[in-house]
mmCIF file with all atom_site columns, C-alpha atoms in Angstrom:
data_model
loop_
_atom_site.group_PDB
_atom_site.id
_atom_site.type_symbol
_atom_site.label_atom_id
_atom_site.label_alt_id
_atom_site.label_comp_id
_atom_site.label_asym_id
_atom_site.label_entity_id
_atom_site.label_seq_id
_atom_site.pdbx_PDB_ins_code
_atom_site.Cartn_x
_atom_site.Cartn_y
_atom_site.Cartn_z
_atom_site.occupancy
_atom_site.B_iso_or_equiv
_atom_site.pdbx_formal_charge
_atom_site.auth_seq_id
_atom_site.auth_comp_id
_atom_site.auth_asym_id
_atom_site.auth_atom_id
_atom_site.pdbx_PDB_model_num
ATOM 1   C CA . UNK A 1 1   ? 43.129 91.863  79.274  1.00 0.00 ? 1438 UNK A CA 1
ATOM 2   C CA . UNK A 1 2   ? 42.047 95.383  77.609  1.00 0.00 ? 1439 UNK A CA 1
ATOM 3   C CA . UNK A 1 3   ? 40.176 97.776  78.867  1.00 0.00 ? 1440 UNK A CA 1
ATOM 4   C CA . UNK A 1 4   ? 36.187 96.669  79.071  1.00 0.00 ? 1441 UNK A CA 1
ATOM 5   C CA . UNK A 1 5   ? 33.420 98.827  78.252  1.00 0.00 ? 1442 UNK A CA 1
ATOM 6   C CA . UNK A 1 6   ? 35.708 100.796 76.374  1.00 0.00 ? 1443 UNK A CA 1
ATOM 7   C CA . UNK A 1 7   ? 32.861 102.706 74.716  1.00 0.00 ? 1444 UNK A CA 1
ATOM 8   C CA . UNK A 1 8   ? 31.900 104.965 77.647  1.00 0.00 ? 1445 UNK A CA 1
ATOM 9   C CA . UNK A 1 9   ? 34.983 106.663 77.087  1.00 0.00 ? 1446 UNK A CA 1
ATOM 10  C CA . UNK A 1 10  ? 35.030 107.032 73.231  1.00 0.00 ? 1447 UNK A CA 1
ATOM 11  C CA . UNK A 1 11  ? 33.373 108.787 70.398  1.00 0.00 ? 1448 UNK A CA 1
ATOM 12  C CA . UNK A 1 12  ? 35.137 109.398 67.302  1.00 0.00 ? 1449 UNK A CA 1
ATOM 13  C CA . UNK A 1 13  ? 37.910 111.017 70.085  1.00 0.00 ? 1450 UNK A CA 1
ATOM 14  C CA . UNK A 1 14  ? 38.744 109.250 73.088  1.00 0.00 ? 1451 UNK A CA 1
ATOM 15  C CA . UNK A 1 15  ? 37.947 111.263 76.236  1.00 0.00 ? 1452 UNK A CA 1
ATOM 16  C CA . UNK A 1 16  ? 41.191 111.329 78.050  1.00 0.00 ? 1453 UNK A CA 1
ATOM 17  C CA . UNK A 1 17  ? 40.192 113.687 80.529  1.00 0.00 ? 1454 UNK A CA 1
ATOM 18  C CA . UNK A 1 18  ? 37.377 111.684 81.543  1.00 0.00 ? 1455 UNK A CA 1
ATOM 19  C CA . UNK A 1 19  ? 39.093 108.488 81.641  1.00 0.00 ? 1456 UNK A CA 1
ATOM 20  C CA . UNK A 1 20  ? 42.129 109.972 83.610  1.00 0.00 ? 1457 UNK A CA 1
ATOM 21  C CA . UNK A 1 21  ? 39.410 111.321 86.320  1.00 0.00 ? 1458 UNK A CA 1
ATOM 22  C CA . UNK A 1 22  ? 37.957 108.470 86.779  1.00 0.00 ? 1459 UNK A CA 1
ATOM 23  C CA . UNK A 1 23  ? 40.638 106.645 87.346  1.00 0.00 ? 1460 UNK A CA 1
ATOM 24  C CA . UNK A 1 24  ? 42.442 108.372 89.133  1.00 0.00 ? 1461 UNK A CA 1
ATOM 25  C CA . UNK A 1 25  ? 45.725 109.064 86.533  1.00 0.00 ? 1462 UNK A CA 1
ATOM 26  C CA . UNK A 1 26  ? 47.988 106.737 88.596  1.00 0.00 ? 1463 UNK A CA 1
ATOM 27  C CA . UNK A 1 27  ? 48.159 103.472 87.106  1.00 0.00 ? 1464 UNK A CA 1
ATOM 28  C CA . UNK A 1 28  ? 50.583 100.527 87.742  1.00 0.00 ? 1465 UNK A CA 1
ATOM 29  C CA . UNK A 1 29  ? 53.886 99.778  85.676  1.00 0.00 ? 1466 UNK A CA 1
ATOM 30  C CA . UNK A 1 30  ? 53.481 96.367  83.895  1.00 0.00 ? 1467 UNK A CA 1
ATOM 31  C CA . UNK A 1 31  ? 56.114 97.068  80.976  1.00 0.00 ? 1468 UNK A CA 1
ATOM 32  C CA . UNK A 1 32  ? 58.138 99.630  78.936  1.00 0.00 ? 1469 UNK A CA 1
ATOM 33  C CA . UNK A 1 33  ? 60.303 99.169  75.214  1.00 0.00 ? 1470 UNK A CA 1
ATOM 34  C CA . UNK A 1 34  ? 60.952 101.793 73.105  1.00 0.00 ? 1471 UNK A CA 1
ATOM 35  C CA . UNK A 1 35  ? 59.051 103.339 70.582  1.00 0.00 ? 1472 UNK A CA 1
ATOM 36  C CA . UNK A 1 36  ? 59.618 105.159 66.983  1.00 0.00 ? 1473 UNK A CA 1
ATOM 37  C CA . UNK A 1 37  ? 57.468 105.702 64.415  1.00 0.00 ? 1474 UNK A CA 1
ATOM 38  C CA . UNK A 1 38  ? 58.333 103.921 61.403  1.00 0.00 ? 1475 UNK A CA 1
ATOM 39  C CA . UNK A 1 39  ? 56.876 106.927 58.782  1.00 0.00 ? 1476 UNK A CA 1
ATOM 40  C CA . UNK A 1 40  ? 58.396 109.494 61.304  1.00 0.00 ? 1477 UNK A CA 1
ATOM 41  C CA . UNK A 1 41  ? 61.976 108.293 62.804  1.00 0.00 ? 1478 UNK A CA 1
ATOM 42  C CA . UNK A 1 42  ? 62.076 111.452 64.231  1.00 0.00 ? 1479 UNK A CA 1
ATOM 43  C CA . UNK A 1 43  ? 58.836 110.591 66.685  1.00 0.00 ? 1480 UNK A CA 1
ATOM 44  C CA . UNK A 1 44  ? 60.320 108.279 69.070  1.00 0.00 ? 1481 UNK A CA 1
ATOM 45  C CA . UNK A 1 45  ? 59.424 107.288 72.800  1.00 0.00 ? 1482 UNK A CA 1
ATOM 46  C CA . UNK A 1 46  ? 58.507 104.677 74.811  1.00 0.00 ? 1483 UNK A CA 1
ATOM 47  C CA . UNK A 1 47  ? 55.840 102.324 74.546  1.00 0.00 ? 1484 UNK A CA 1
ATOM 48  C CA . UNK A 1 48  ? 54.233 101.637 78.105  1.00 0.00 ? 1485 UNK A CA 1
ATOM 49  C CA . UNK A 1 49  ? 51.411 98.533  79.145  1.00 0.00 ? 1486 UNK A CA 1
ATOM 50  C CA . UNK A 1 50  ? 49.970 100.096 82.424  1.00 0.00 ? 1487 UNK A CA 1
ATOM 51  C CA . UNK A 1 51  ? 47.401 98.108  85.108  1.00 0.00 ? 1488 UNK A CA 1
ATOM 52  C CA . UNK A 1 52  ? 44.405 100.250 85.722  1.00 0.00 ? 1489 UNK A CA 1
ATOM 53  C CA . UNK A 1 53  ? 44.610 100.614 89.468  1.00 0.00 ? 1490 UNK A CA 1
ATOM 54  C CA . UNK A 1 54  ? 41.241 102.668 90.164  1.00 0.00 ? 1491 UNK A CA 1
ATOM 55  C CA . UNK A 1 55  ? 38.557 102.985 88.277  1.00 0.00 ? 1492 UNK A CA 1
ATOM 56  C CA . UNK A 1 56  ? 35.311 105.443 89.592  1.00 0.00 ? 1493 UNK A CA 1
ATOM 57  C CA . UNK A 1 57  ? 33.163 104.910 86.565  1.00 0.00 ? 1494 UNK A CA 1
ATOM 58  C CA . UNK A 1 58  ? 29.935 103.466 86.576  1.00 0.00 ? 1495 UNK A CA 1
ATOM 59  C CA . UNK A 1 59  ? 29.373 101.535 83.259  1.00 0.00 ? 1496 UNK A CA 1
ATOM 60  C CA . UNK A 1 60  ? 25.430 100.894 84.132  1.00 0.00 ? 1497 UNK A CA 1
ATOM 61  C CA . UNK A 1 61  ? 23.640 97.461  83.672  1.00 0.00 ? 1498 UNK A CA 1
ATOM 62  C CA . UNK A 1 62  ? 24.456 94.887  80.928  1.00 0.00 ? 1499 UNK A CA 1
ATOM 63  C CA . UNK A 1 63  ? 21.171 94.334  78.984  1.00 0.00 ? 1500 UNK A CA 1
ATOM 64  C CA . UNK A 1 64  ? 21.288 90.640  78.619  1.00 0.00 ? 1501 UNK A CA 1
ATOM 65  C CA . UNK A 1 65  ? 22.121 89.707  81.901  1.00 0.00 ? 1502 UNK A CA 1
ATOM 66  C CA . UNK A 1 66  ? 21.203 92.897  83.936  1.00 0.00 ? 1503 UNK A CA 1
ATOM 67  C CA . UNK A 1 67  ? 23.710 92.554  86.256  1.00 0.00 ? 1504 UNK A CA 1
ATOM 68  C CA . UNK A 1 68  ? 26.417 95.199  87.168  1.00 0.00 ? 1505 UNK A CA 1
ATOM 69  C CA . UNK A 1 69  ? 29.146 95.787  84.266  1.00 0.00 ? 1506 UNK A CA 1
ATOM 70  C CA . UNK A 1 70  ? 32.339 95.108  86.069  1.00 0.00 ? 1507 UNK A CA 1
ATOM 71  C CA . UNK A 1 71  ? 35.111 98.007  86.232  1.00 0.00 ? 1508 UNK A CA 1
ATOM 72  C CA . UNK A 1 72  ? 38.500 98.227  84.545  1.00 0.00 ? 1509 UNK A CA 1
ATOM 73  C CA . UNK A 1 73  ? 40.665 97.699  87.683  1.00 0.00 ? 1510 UNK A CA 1
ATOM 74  C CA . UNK A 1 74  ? 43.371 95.450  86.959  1.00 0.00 ? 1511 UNK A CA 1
ATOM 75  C CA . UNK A 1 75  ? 42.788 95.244  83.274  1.00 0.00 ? 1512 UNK A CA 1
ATOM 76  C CA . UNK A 1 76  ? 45.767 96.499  81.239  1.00 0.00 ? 1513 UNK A CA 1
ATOM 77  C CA . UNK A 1 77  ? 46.172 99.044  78.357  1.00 0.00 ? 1514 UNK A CA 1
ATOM 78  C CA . UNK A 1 78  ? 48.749 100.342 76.063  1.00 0.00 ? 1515 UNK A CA 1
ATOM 79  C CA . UNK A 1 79  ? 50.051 104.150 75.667  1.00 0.00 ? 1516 UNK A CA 1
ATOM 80  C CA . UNK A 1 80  ? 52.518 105.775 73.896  1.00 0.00 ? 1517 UNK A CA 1
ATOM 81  C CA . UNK A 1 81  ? 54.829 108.151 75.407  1.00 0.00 ? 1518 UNK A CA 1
ATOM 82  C CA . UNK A 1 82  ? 56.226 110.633 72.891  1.00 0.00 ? 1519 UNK A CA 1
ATOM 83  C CA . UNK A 1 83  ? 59.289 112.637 74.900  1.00 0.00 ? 1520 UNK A CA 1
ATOM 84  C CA . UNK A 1 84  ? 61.998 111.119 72.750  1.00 0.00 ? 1521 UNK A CA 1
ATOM 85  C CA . UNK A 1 85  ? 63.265 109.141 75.700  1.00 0.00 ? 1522 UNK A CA 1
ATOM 86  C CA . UNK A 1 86  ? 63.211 105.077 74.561  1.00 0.00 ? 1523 UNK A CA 1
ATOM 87  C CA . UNK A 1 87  ? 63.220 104.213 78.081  1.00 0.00 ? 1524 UNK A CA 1
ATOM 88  C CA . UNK A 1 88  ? 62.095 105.907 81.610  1.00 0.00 ? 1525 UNK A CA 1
ATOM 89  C CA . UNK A 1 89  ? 63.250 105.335 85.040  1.00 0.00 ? 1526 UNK A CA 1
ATOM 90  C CA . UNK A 1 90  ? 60.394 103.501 86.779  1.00 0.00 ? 1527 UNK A CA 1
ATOM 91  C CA . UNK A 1 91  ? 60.423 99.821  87.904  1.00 0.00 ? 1528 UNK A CA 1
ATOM 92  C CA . UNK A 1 92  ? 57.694 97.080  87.416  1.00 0.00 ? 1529 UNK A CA 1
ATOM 93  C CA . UNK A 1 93  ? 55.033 97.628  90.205  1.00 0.00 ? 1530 UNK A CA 1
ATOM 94  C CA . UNK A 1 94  ? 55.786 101.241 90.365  1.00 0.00 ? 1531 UNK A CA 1
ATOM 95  C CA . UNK A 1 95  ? 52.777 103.770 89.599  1.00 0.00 ? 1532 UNK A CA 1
ATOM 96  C CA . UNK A 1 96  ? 53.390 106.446 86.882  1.00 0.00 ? 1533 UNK A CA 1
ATOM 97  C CA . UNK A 1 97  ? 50.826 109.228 85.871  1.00 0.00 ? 1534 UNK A CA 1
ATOM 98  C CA . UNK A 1 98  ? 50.570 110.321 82.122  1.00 0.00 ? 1535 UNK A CA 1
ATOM 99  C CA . UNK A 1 99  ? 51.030 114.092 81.230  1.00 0.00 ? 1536 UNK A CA 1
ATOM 100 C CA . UNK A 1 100 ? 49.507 115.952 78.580  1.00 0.00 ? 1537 UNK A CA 1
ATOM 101 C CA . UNK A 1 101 ? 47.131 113.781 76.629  1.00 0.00 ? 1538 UNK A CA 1
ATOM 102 C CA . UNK A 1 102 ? 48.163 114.246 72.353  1.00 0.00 ? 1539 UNK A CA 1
ATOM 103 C CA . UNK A 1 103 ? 44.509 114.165 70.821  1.00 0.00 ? 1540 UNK A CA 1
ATOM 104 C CA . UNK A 1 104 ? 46.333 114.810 67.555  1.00 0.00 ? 1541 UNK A CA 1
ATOM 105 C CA . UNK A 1 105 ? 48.319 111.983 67.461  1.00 0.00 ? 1542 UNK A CA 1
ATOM 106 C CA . UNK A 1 106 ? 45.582 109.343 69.044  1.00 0.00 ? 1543 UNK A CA 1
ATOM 107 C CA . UNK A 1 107 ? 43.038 107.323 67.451  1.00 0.00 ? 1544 UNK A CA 1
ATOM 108 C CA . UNK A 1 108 ? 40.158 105.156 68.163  1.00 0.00 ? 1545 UNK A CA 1
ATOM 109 C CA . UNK A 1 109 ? 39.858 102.664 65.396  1.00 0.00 ? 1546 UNK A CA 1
ATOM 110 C CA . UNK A 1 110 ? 36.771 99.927  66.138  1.00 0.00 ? 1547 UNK A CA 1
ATOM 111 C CA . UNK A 1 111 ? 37.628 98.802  69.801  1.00 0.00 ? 1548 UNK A CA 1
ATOM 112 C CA . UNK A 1 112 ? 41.482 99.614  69.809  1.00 0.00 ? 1549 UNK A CA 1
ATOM 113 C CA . UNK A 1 113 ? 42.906 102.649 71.436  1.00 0.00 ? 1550 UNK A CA 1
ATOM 114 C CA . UNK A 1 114 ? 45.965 104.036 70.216  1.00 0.00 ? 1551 UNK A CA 1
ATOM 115 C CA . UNK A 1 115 ? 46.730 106.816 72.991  1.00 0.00 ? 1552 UNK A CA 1
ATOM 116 C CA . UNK A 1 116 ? 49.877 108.978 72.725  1.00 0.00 ? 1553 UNK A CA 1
ATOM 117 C CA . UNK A 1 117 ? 50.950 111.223 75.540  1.00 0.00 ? 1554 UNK A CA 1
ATOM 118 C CA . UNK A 1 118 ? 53.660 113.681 75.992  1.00 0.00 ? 1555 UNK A CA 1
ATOM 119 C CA . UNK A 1 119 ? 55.568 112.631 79.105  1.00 0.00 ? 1556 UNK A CA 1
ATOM 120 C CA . UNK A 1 120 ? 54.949 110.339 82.335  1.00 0.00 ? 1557 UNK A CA 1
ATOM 121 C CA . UNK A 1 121 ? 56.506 110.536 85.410  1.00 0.00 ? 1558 UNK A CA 1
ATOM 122 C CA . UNK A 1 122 ? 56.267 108.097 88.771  1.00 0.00 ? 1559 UNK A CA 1
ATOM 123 C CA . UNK A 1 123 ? 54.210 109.200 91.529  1.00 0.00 ? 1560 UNK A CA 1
ATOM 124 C CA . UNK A 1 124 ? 53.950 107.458 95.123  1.00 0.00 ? 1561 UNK A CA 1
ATOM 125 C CA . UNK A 1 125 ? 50.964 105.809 95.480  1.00 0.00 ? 1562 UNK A CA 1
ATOM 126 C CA . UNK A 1 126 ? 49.460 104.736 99.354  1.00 0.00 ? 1563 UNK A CA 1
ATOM 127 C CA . UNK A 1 127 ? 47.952 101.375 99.076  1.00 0.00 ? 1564 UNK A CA 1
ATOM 128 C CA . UNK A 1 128 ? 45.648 99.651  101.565 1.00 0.00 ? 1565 UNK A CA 1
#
């Protein structure tokens, strides 16, 4: 499932900082293949699908309904991690944290995010 309510965190730019605030930067391993650009064959990585484990933001009131707009934990997204390395050493389940957010290289076309970062690396996580 994608993020929801996208929208509070994009303008023509997505706001990575924001987004990585609010939830916390430590998000849950779901898969990893490798990555290279097709135009660029030197831009290669690995492509990540991370579970959103926290999410702080309040996304208000939907207007039809007026009931609470529900958060983004659990829902899934893709990111891009450019370091040249097809394939990092974290496990399913495990939580990573993204490093250095590449606003050059990420776009926000309609609804889909296309988010590139420069490296990731797994963190230890205390869970409930």
């Amino acid at each position: 499932m994608p993020i929801a309510n996208a929208w509070v965190f994009t303008e023509t730019k997505f706001k990575a900082e924001e987004f990585l605030k609010n939830t916390h930067n430590a998000y849950r391993l779901v898969s990893q293949r490798p990555y290279a650009n097709k135009k660029d064959p030197d831009e290669k990585g690995v492509m990540l699908t991370l579970a959103i484990a926290k999410d702080d933001t309040d996304y208000g009131n939907d207007k039809k309904t007026g009931h609470k707009r529900d958060n983004n934990i659990l829902n899934t997204f893709d990111v891009t991690i450019l370091n040249g390395i097809d394939r990092i050493d974290v496990q399913k389940g495990d939580y990573v944290r993204l490093i250095d957010f590449d606003q050059e290289k990420s776009f926000v076309i309609g609804f889909d995010l296309i988010l590139r970062f420069k490296n990731v690396e797994k963190v230890n996580v205390q869970t409930k």
